[in-house]
Coordinates of C-alpha atoms in Angstrom, one line a residue:
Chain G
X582 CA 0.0 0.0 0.0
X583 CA 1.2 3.6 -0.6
X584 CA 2.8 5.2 2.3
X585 CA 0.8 8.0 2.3
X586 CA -2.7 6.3 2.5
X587 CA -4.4 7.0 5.7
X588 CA -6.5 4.1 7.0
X589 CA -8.7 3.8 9.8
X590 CA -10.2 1.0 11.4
X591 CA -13.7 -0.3 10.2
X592 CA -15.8 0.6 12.7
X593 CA -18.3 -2.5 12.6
X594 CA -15.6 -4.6 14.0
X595 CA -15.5 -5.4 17.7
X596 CA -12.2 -5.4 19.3
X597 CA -10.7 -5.4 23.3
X598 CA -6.6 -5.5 24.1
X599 CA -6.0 -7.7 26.6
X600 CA -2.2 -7.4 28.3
X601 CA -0.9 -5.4 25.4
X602 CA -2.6 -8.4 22.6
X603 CA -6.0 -7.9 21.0
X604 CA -8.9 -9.9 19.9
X605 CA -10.4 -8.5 16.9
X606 CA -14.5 -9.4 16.1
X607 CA -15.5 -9.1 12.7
X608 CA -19.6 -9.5 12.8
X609 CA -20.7 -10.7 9.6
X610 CA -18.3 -13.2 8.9
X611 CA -17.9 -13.7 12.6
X612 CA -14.3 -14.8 12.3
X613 CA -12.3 -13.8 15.5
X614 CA -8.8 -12.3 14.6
X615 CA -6.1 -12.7 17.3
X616 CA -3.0 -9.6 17.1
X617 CA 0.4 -9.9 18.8
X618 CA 1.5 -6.7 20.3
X619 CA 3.0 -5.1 17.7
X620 CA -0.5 -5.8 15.6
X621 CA -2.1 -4.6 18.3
X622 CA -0.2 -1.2 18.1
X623 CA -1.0 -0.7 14.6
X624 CA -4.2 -1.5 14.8
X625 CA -5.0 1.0 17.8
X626 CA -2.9 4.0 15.6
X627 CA -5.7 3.1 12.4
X628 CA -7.6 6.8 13.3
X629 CA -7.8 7.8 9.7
X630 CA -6.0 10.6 10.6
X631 CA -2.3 8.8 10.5
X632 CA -0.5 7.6 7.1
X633 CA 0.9 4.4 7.0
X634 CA 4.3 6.5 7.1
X635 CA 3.2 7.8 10.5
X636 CA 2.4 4.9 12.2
X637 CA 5.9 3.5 11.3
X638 CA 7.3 5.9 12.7
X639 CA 5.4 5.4 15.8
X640 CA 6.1 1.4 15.5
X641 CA 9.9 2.4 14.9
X642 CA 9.7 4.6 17.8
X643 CA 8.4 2.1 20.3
X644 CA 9.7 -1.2 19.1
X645 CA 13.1 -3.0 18.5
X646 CA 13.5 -3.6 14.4
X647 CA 15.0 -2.7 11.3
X648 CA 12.9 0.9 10.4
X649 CA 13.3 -0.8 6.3
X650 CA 11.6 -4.3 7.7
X651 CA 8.8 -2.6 9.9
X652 CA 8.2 -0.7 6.7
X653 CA 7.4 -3.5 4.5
X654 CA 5.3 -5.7 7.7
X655 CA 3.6 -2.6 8.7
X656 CA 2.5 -1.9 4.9
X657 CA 2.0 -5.3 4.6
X658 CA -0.2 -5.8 8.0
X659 CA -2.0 -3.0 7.3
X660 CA -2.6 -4.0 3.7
X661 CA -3.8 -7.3 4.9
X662 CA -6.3 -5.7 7.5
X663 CA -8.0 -3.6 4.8
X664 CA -7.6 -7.1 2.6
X665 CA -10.3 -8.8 5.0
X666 CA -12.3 -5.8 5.5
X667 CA -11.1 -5.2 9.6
X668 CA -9.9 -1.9 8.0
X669 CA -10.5 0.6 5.4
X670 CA -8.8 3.4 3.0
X671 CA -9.9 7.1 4.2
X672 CA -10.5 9.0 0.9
X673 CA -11.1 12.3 0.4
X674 CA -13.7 13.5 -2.0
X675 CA -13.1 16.9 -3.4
X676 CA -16.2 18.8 -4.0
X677 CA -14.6 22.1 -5.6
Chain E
X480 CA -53.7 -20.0 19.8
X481 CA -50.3 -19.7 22.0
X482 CA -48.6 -22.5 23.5
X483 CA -46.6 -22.8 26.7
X484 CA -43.5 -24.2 28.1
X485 CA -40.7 -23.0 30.5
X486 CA -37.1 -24.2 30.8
X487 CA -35.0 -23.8 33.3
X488 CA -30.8 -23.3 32.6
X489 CA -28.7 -22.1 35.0
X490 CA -30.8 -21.3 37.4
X491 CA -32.6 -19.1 35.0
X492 CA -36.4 -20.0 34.1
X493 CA -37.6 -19.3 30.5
X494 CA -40.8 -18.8 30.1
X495 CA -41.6 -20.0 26.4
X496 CA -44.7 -18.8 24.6
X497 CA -45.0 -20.2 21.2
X498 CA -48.1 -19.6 18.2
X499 CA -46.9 -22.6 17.0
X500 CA -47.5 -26.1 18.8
X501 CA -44.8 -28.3 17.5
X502 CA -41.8 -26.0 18.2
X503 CA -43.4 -26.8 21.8
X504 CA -44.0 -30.2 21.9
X505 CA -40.3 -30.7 20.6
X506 CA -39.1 -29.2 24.2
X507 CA -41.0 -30.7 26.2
X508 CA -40.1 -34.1 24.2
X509 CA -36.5 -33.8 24.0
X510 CA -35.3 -31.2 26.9
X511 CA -36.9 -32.9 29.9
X512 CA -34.8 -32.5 32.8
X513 CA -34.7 -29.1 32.1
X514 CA -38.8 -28.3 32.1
X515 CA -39.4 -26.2 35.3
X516 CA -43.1 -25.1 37.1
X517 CA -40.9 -22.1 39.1
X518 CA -41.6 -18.5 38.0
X519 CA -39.9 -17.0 34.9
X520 CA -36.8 -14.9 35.0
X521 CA -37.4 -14.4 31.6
X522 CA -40.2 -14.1 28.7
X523 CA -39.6 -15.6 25.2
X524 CA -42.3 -15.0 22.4
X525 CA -41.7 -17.4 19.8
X526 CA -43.2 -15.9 16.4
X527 CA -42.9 -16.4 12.9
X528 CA -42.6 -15.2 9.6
X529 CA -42.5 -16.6 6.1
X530 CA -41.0 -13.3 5.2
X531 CA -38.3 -13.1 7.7
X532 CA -34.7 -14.3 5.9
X533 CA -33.3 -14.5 9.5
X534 CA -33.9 -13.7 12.9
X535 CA -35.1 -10.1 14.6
X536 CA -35.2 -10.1 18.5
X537 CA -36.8 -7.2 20.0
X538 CA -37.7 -6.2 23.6
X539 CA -41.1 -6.1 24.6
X540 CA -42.5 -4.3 27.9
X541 CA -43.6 -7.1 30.5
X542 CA -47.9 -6.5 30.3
X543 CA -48.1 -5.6 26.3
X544 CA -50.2 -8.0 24.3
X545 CA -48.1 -10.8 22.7
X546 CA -50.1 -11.1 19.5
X547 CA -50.1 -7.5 18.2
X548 CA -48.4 -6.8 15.5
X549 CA -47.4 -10.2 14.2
X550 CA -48.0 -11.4 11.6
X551 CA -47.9 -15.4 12.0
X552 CA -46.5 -17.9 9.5
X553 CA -48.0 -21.1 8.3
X554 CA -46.8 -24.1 9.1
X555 CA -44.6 -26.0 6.5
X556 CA -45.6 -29.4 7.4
X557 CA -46.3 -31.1 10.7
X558 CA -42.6 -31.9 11.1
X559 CA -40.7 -29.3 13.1
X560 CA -37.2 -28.6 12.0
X561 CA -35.4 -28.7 15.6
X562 CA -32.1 -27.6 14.0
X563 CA -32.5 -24.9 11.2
X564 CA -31.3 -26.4 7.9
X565 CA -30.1 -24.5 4.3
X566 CA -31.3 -20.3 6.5
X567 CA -28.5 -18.5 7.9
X568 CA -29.4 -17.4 10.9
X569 CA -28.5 -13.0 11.0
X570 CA -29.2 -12.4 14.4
X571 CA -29.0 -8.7 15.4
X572 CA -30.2 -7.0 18.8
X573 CA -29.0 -5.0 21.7
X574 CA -28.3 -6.8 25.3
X575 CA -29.8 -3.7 26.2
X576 CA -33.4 -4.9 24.5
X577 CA -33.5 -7.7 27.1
X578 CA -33.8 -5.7 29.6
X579 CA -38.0 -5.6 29.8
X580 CA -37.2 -9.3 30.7
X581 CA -39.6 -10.1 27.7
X582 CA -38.1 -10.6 23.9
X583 CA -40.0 -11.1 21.1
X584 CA -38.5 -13.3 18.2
X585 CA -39.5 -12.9 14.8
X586 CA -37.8 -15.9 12.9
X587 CA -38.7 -17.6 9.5
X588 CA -40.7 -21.1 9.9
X589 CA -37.5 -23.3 9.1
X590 CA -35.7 -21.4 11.6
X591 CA -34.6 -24.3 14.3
X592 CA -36.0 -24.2 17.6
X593 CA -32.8 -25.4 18.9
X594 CA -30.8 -22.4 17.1
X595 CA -33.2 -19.7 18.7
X596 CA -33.1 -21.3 21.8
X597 CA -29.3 -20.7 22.2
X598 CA -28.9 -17.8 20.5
X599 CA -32.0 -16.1 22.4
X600 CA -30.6 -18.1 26.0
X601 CA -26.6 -16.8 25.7
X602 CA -27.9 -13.5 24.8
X603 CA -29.6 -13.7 28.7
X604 CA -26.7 -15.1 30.1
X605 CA -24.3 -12.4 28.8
X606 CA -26.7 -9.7 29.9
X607 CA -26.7 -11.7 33.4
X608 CA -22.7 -11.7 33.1
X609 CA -21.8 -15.3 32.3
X610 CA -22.1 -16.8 29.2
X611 CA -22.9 -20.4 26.9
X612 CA -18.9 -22.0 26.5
X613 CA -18.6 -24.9 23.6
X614 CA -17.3 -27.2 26.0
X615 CA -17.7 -30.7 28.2
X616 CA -18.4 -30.3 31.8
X617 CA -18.0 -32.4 33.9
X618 CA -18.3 -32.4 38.2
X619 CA -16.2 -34.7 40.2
X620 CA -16.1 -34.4 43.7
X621 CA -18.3 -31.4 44.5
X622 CA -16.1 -29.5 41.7
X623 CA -16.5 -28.5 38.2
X624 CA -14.4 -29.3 35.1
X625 CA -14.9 -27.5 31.7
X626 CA -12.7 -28.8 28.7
X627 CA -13.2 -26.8 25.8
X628 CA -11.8 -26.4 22.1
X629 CA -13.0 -26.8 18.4
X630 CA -14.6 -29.4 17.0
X631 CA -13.1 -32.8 16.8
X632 CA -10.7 -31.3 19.9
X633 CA -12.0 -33.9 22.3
X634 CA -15.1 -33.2 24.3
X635 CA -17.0 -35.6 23.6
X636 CA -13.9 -38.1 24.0
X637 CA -13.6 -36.8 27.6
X638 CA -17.2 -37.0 28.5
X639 CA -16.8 -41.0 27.5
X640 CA -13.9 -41.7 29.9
X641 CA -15.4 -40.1 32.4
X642 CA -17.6 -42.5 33.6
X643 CA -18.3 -42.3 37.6
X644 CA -18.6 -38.8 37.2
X645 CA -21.5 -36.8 36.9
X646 CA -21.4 -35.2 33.2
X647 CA -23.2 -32.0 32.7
X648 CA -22.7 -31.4 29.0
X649 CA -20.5 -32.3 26.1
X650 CA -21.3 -29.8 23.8
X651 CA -22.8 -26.8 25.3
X652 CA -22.3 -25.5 29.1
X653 CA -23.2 -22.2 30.6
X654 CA -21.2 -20.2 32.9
X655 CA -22.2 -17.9 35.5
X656 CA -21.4 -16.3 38.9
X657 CA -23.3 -17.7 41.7
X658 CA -23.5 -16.4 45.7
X659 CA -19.5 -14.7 44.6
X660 CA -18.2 -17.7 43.0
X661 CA -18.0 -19.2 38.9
X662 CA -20.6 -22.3 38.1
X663 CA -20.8 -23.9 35.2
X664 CA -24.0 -25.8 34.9
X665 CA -25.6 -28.1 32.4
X666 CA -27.3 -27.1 29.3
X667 CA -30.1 -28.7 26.9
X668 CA -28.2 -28.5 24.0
X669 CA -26.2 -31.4 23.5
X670 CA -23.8 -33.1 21.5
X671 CA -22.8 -36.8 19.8
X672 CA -23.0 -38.1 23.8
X673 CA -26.4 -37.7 23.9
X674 CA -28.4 -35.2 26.2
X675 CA -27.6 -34.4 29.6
X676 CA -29.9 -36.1 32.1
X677 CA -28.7 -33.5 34.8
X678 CA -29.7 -30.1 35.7
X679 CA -27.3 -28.7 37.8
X680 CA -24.1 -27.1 37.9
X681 CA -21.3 -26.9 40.5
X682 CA -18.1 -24.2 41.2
X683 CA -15.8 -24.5 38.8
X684 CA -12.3 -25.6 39.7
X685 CA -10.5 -25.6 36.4
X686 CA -10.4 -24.7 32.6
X687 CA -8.8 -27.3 30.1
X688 CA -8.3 -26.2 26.5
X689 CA -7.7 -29.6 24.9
X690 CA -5.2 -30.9 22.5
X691 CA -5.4 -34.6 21.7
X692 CA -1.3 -35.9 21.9
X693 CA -0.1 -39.1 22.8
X694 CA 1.4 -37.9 26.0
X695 CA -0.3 -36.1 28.8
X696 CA 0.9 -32.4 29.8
X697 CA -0.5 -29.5 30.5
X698 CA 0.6 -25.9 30.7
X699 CA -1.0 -23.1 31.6
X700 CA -1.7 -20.3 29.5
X701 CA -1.2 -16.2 29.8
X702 CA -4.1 -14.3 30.5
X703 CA -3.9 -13.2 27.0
X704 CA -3.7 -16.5 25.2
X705 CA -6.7 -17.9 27.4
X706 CA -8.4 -15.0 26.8
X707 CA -8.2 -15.5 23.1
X708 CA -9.1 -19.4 23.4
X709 CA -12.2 -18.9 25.7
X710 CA -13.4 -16.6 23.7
X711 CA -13.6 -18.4 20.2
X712 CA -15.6 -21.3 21.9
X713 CA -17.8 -18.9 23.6
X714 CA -21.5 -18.7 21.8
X715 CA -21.7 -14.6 21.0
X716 CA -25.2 -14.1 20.0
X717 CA -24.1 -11.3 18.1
X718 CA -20.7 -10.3 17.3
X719 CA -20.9 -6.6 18.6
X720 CA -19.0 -4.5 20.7
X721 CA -21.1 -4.4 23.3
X722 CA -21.4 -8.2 23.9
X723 CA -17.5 -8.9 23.2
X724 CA -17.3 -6.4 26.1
X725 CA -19.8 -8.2 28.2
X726 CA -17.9 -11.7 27.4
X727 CA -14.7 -10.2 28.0
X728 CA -15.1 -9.1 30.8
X729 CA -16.8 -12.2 32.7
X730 CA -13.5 -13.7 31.3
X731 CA -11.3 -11.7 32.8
X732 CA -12.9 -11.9 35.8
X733 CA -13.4 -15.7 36.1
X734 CA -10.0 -16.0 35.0
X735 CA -8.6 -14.5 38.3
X736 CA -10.4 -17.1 40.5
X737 CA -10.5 -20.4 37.9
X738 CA -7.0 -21.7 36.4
X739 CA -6.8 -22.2 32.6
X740 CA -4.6 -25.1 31.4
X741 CA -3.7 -26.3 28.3
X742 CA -4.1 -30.3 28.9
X743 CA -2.9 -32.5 26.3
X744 CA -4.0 -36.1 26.6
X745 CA -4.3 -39.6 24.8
X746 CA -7.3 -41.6 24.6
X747 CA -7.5 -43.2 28.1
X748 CA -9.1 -43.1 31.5
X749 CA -5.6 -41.9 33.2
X750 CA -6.9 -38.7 32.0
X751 CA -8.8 -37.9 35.4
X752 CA -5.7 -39.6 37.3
X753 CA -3.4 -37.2 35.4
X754 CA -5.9 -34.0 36.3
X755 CA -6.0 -35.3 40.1
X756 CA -2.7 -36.0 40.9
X757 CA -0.5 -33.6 38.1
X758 CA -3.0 -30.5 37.9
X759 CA -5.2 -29.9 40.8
X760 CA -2.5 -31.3 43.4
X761 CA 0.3 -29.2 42.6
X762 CA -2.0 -25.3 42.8
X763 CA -0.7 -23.4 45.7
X764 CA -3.2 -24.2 48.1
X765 CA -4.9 -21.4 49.7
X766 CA -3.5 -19.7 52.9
X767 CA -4.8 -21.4 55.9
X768 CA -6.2 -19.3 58.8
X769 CA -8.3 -20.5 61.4
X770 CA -6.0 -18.9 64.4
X771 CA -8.5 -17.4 65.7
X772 CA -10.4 -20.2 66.7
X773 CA -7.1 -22.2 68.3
X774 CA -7.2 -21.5 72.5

């Protein structure tokens, strides 16, 4: 996904962190989605108001990796999460 | 014409009114030990709808009239479908809704008795703060025992080599707090063991999320990890925030007080010897303290 998309979560899904992991709910297919930490993280920074460049700087910021891997796997995570629908694209429509 | 029937699970009394006999008859036939005289907890009006694709629960105030507004579906044939066959169920409704104590279900003829039943049932539960675990229960000495996982995970394996023991469910148990402690109790719906002949329930002692190995082991899990597992095998009767909130946090709480092991066994009896002697035995017993009472 491009670096600059901003993506926020989809806000039909259910979701609770419990000791730093989280438990994602999606309602129609009713599939449960466990996230390590680190998924967790990205998940929580999905506002719509972050690019995917901003939340890996936030992911290099707070965890121990490569900043060219967390890159790829955070584009790559957040790709997939938008993939099965837990997520989505913000766009912007310009009316002028 | 409405029909009457009231269950009892968990301590809680359903009150069943159906406009369709058969749906009735089927309870009374197949769920038994669970028929109760007391007074209902809660009011279920069972209608239908040729129309309806799925399944629409509403709350009704207690005292309204039952029949207005409904329209009433005819009867396929004599045969009740107990289990709802070729419909997709799309349950949708608020725990907030059961509040009046009094739902109304709308639900399409072929919709399964059995299917509203839980659905309608773990949707009470939840509101009460416990909830409907796929599991096998199973009470041994005054204690409780649920072993839960997917299908084909072993329940049903476990509720055969426990013989001896009094066997609550092997598909479906409920779990619940009770005068400060966790219960799980028996439940009508059943699995390939056959139905429970037991209404009852009993403190629970210990959570087992089964792997079938050809060892026995058992570890036990972070609060995160048995978080995740108890809540795939718990029946959600809606997949919202609000009742993943509800779940969660009967979880969390029942998971200070109950011990979650992963428990991998082989196809014997030792099973129970190994939970005896390897699991329960070795739990730090609780502090002792009746100085007081010494002269």
């Amino acid at each position: 996904m491009n670096a600059s998309c901003k993506i926020r979560q989809n806000s039909a899904i259910a979701w609770r962190v419990i000791e730093d992991e989280a438990l994602l709910v999606e309602p129609r297919s009713q599939l449960i989605y466990p996230l390590n930490a680190t998924g967790a993280r990205i998940w929580e920074l999905l506002d719509g108001e972050r690019s995917i460049q901003d939340i890996c700087a936030v992911i290099e910021e707070e965890f121990e990796a490569d900043k060219i891997v967390i890159g790829q796997d955070v584009s790559a995570f957040i790709g997939d999460l938008v993939g099965k629908g837990l997520a989505e694209e913000v766009r912007f429509v310009n009316n002028g | 014409m409405q029909f009457p029937v009231k269950l009892k699970i968990a301590d809680i009394v359903f009150a069943i009114t159906s406009y369709r006999e058969a749906p009735v008859s089927w309870i009374r036939k197949n769920y038994a030990p669970f028929l109760a005289e007391d007074g209902a907890d809660f009011v279920i009006i069972l209608c239908y709808d040729r129309e309806k694709r799925g399944l629409s629960v509403t709350g009704r105030s207690l005292g309204a009239s039952a029949s207005s507004g409904v329209k009433r579906g005819t009867p396929r044939n004599d045969e009740w479908p107990p289990f709802t066959d070729g419909l997709r169920l799309f349950p949708f409704f608020s725990l907030k809704s059961l509040e009046t104590g009094m739902v109304q279900v709308q639900a399409h003829p072929d919709a399964g008795i059995v299917d509203i039943l839980r659905l309608v049932c773990s949707a009470v539960i939840a509101r009460k703060g416990g909830f409907f675990l796929h599991a096998c229960a199973v009470i041994d000495n005054g204690g409780s025992y649920i072993f839960f996982g997917p299908s084909g995970s072993g329940k049903t394996t476990i509720a055969r080599m426990s013989a001896g023991k009094i066997i609550l469910t092997d598909e479906t148990a409920a779990v619940i707090k009770r005068r400060g402690r966790y219960y799980a109790y028996s439940t009508p719906f059943s699995g390939a063991f056959g139905p429970a002949d037991v209404n009852g329930g009993a403190p629970l002692r210990g959570f087992f999320s089964l792997k079938k190995d050809a060892r026995f082991a058992h570890y036990p899990l972070s609060k995160a990890r048995a978080m995740r597992e108890l809540v795939c095998s718990v029946y959600m009767p809606c997949h919202t925030q609000e009742v993943l909130d509800s779940v969660s946090n009967t979880i969390e709480s029942l998971l200070e007080s109950v011990p979650l092991y992963e428990l991998h066994f082989k196809k014997e009896p030792a099973v129970w010897r190994y939970i005896d002697e390897c699991v329960m035995q070795n739990q730090t017993k609780q502090r002792y303290c009746l100085e007081s009472y010494r002269g």
